[in-house]
Amino acid sequence: MANLVIDTGNTFTKIAVFEDDKLVFITKVSELKEEDLNTIVQKYAIKQLIYASVKQDFAFNVDVPVLKFSHQTKIPIHNLYLTPETLGLDRLAAVIGANHLFNSADVLVIDAGTCITYDFINKQKEYKGGSISPGLQMRFKAMHEFTGKLPLVVLDENNTAFYGASTSEALQSGVVNGLIFEVTGYINHYLNQYPETKIILCGGDASFFDTRLKNSIFAHQILTEPHLVLIGLNKVVNYQHD
C-alpha cells in the first residue's frame, strides 16, 4: 500500500511516499500545490494520505482518504505526557518513528532544530516526555540580542577550538562545545539508567552532531535518521487499520 505523508513546518513542507514501510520518494517545497499532490497520487497509486501541520488545516482535493494527525489520533504507543494537548506533534511523530525502527529497545531521540529536544521512549512503548533546549542558532542570537556588545556570530564549523582567542571565537566555543557537553550529558544520563538505549539523531542540525558524536564512545549506538518524523507519520496512518 502506498501512503502520501506530508509534514508542514514553519518554512517548508516535506512530502514523502511510502510503499509499506519503504520510503520511495521525498521532496521539500516552500508551497504546497494541489496539482503537484494529484500528480504524486496518480504516479504512485496512493491509497491514503496523512498530514501534520504547525500552521493551518488544509483542504486536500485528492481522491483518497485524508487523515490529519492530531492529539486525538489513535497512535501505536502509550503517551504518558501529563499535558498531551501541549506536546508538539513533531515530537510525538518522532518517538513513534523511533519505536518503529527499534521496536523492542529503549530509544532516545535527539531532534536538533531551532530548539533541541530530547525524548525518550522505553521498550514497553511508553513515552513519558523529555527536555527542550535552545538550538545552535538560537544560542548565537540570544547572546547578541540580550547583551549590549556581543556580536552576532555565524557558525563556523572549522573554528570551534576549546579556547577562543577572540570574542568571536569565544562565542563559537561556548555555543558549540557547550552543546556537545549538553548532548553527551543527556546521552550519558540515559545510558546509565538504560544501558542498551539506542540514540537517534534527526532535525536540521543533525549532521552537525553526527560527525562529532560518531567519533565518541557512543558511536555504535547512534543512528542519524533525517526522515524520522515522516517515518512516524507513516506508521500512524497504517496503524489506523491495525
mmCIF file of N, CA and C in Angstrom, residues 105-161:
data_model
loop_
_atom_site.group_PDB
_atom_site.id
_atom_site.type_symbol
_atom_site.label_atom_id
_atom_site.label_comp_id
_atom_site.label_asym_id
_atom_site.label_seq_id
_atom_site.Cartn_x
_atom_site.Cartn_y
_atom_site.Cartn_z
ATOM 1 N N ALA A 105 13.390 -1.868 21.916
ATOM 2 C CA ALA A 105 14.518 -1.219 22.588
ATOM 3 C C ALA A 105 14.080 0.087 23.228
ATOM 4 N N ASP A 106 14.865 0.527 24.203
ATOM 5 C CA ASP A 106 14.725 1.880 24.735
ATOM 6 C C ASP A 106 15.410 2.822 23.749
ATOM 7 N N VAL A 107 14.770 3.957 23.450
ATOM 8 C CA VAL A 107 15.313 4.864 22.438
ATOM 9 C C VAL A 107 15.276 6.308 22.934
ATOM 10 N N LEU A 108 16.389 7.002 22.744
ATOM 11 C CA LEU A 108 16.471 8.437 22.986
ATOM 12 C C LEU A 108 16.511 9.145 21.637
ATOM 13 N N VAL A 109 15.556 10.033 21.407
ATOM 14 C CA VAL A 109 15.502 10.815 20.169
ATOM 15 C C VAL A 109 16.044 12.210 20.449
ATOM 16 N N ILE A 110 17.064 12.603 19.705
ATOM 17 C CA ILE A 110 17.625 13.952 19.816
ATOM 18 C C ILE A 110 17.322 14.679 18.516
ATOM 19 N N ASP A 111 16.404 15.630 18.589
ATOM 20 C CA ASP A 111 15.979 16.386 17.410
ATOM 21 C C ASP A 111 16.632 17.757 17.474
ATOM 22 N N ALA A 112 17.622 17.966 16.615
ATOM 23 C CA ALA A 112 18.411 19.195 16.633
ATOM 24 C C ALA A 112 17.901 20.156 15.569
ATOM 25 N N GLY A 113 17.013 21.046 15.978
ATOM 26 C CA GLY A 113 16.465 22.042 15.068
ATOM 27 C C GLY A 113 16.571 23.419 15.692
ATOM 28 N N THR A 114 15.535 24.245 15.515
ATOM 29 C CA THR A 114 15.508 25.560 16.150
ATOM 30 C C THR A 114 15.729 25.420 17.649
ATOM 31 N N CYS A 115 15.022 24.475 18.229
ATOM 32 C CA CYS A 115 15.319 24.009 19.587
ATOM 33 C C CYS A 115 15.870 22.593 19.489
ATOM 34 N N ILE A 116 16.518 22.152 20.538
ATOM 35 C CA ILE A 116 16.953 20.761 20.610
ATOM 36 C C ILE A 116 16.042 20.055 21.604
ATOM 37 N N THR A 117 15.415 18.986 21.154
ATOM 38 C CA THR A 117 14.549 18.221 22.046
ATOM 39 C C THR A 117 15.153 16.849 22.293
ATOM 40 N N TYR A 118 14.979 16.388 23.509
ATOM 41 C CA TYR A 118 15.435 15.062 23.923
ATOM 42 C C TYR A 118 14.193 14.303 24.384
ATOM 43 N N ASP A 119 13.844 13.254 23.683
ATOM 44 C CA ASP A 119 12.637 12.499 24.014
ATOM 45 C C ASP A 119 12.971 11.021 24.138
ATOM 46 N N PHE A 120 12.432 10.397 25.177
ATOM 47 C CA PHE A 120 12.761 9.005 25.487
ATOM 48 C C PHE A 120 11.507 8.150 25.447
ATOM 49 N N ILE A 121 11.596 7.024 24.741
ATOM 50 C CA ILE A 121 10.516 6.042 24.737
ATOM 51 C C ILE A 121 11.121 4.692 25.107
ATOM 52 N N ASN A 122 10.499 4.009 26.061
ATOM 53 C CA ASN A 122 11.081 2.752 26.517
ATOM 54 C C ASN A 122 10.595 1.566 25.690
ATOM 55 N N LYS A 123 11.153 0.409 25.974
ATOM 56 C CA LYS A 123 10.831 -0.789 25.186
ATOM 57 C C LYS A 123 9.401 -1.258 25.398
ATOM 58 N N GLN A 124 8.732 -0.716 26.412
ATOM 59 C CA GLN A 124 7.312 -1.026 26.631
ATOM 60 C C GLN A 124 6.398 -0.068 25.861
ATOM 61 N N LYS A 125 6.996 0.732 24.981
ATOM 62 C CA LYS A 125 6.268 1.704 24.159
ATOM 63 C C LYS A 125 5.674 2.836 24.991
ATOM 64 N N GLU A 126 6.303 3.144 26.120
ATOM 65 C CA GLU A 126 5.815 4.206 26.991
ATOM 66 C C GLU A 126 6.636 5.479 26.775
ATOM 67 N N TYR A 127 5.933 6.538 26.393
ATOM 68 C CA TYR A 127 6.576 7.842 26.233
ATOM 69 C C TYR A 127 6.129 8.736 27.385
ATOM 70 N N LYS A 128 7.107 9.160 28.202
ATOM 71 C CA LYS A 128 6.775 9.973 29.369
ATOM 72 C C LYS A 128 7.107 11.446 29.178
ATOM 73 N N GLY A 129 7.952 11.757 28.216
ATOM 74 C CA GLY A 129 8.313 13.150 27.985
ATOM 75 C C GLY A 129 9.782 13.303 27.650
ATOM 76 N N GLY A 130 10.294 14.500 27.889
ATOM 77 C CA GLY A 130 11.685 14.764 27.540
ATOM 78 C C GLY A 130 12.101 16.156 27.963
ATOM 79 N N SER A 131 12.999 16.749 27.194
ATOM 80 C CA SER A 131 13.556 18.061 27.512
ATOM 81 C C SER A 131 13.613 18.910 26.251
ATOM 82 N N ILE A 132 13.503 20.227 26.447
ATOM 83 C CA ILE A 132 13.609 21.180 25.338
ATOM 84 C C ILE A 132 14.681 22.200 25.694
ATOM 85 N N SER A 133 15.593 22.437 24.752
ATOM 86 C CA SER A 133 16.726 23.324 24.990
ATOM 87 C C SER A 133 16.947 24.200 23.755
ATOM 88 N N PRO A 134 17.533 25.399 23.909
ATOM 89 C CA PRO A 134 17.801 26.238 22.736
ATOM 90 C C PRO A 134 18.750 25.556 21.754
ATOM 91 N N GLY A 135 18.485 25.731 20.467
ATOM 92 C CA GLY A 135 19.332 25.155 19.433
ATOM 93 C C GLY A 135 20.556 26.016 19.141
ATOM 94 N N LEU A 136 21.340 25.572 18.178
ATOM 95 C CA LEU A 136 22.587 26.261 17.832
ATOM 96 C C LEU A 136 22.372 27.735 17.515
ATOM 97 N N GLN A 137 21.539 28.007 16.500
ATOM 98 C CA GLN A 137 21.365 29.385 16.052
ATOM 99 C C GLN A 137 20.698 30.241 17.120
ATOM 100 N N MET A 138 19.777 29.652 17.864
ATOM 101 C CA MET A 138 19.097 30.401 18.917
ATOM 102 C C MET A 138 20.085 30.874 19.978
ATOM 103 N N ARG A 139 21.089 30.083 20.260
ATOM 104 C CA ARG A 139 22.083 30.466 21.276
ATOM 105 C C ARG A 139 22.941 31.633 20.801
ATOM 106 N N PHE A 140 23.340 31.586 19.534
ATOM 107 C CA PHE A 140 24.096 32.715 18.993
ATOM 108 C C PHE A 140 23.259 33.994 19.032
ATOM 109 N N LYS A 141 22.003 33.895 18.594
ATOM 110 C CA LYS A 141 21.133 35.078 18.543
ATOM 111 C C LYS A 141 20.834 35.618 19.934
ATOM 112 N N ALA A 142 20.625 34.726 20.891
ATOM 113 C CA ALA A 142 20.299 35.164 22.248
ATOM 114 C C ALA A 142 21.434 35.977 22.859
ATOM 115 N N MET A 143 22.664 35.537 22.679
ATOM 116 C CA MET A 143 23.795 36.262 23.268
ATOM 117 C C MET A 143 23.986 37.620 22.612
ATOM 118 N N HIS A 144 23.621 37.716 21.341
ATOM 119 C CA HIS A 144 23.709 39.003 20.650
ATOM 120 C C HIS A 144 22.575 39.932 21.075
ATOM 121 N N GLU A 145 21.360 39.408 21.132
ATOM 122 C CA GLU A 145 20.187 40.249 21.368
ATOM 123 C C GLU A 145 20.000 40.635 22.831
ATOM 124 N N PHE A 146 20.497 39.821 23.755
ATOM 125 C CA PHE A 146 20.273 40.107 25.171
ATOM 126 C C PHE A 146 21.508 40.665 25.873
ATOM 127 N N THR A 147 22.487 41.082 25.087
ATOM 128 C CA THR A 147 23.655 41.772 25.645
ATOM 129 C C THR A 147 23.878 43.052 24.859
ATOM 130 N N GLY A 148 24.714 43.923 25.409
ATOM 131 C CA GLY A 148 24.920 45.198 24.753
ATOM 132 C C GLY A 148 25.957 45.186 23.652
ATOM 133 N N LYS A 149 26.971 44.322 23.757
ATOM 134 C CA LYS A 149 28.105 44.439 22.849
ATOM 135 C C LYS A 149 28.501 43.156 22.128
ATOM 136 N N LEU A 150 27.967 42.022 22.525
ATOM 137 C CA LEU A 150 28.398 40.783 21.874
ATOM 138 C C LEU A 150 27.873 40.730 20.442
ATOM 139 N N PRO A 151 28.745 40.404 19.489
ATOM 140 C CA PRO A 151 28.330 40.377 18.080
ATOM 141 C C PRO A 151 27.496 39.135 17.762
ATOM 142 N N LEU A 152 26.773 39.212 16.652
ATOM 143 C CA LEU A 152 26.057 38.041 16.147
ATOM 144 C C LEU A 152 27.041 37.228 15.322
ATOM 145 N N VAL A 153 27.331 36.041 15.783
ATOM 146 C CA VAL A 153 28.336 35.191 15.146
ATOM 147 C C VAL A 153 27.650 34.128 14.305
ATOM 148 N N VAL A 154 28.180 33.912 13.111
ATOM 149 C CA VAL A 154 27.694 32.842 12.243
ATOM 150 C C VAL A 154 28.549 31.604 12.486
ATOM 151 N N LEU A 155 27.900 30.478 12.624
ATOM 152 C CA LEU A 155 28.617 29.238 12.926
ATOM 153 C C LEU A 155 29.684 28.932 11.884
ATOM 154 N N ASP A 156 30.890 28.704 12.348
ATOM 155 C CA ASP A 156 31.995 28.258 11.508
ATOM 156 C C ASP A 156 32.456 26.911 12.056
ATOM 157 N N GLU A 157 32.069 25.841 11.394
ATOM 158 C CA GLU A 157 32.345 24.500 11.915
ATOM 159 C C GLU A 157 33.833 24.183 11.957
ATOM 160 N N ASN A 158 34.640 24.974 11.246
ATOM 161 C CA ASN A 158 36.087 24.743 11.245
ATOM 162 C C ASN A 158 36.803 25.584 12.304
ATOM 163 N N ASN A 159 36.026 26.324 13.094
ATOM 164 C CA ASN A 159 36.646 27.213 14.079
ATOM 165 C C ASN A 159 35.944 27.045 15.425
ATOM 166 N N THR A 160 36.092 25.861 15.986
ATOM 167 C CA THR A 160 35.420 25.571 17.261
ATOM 168 C C THR A 160 36.433 25.108 18.309
ATOM 169 N N ALA A 161 37.593 25.772 18.324
ATOM 170 C CA ALA A 161 38.625 25.431 19.308
ATOM 171 C C ALA A 161 38.079 25.623 20.715
#
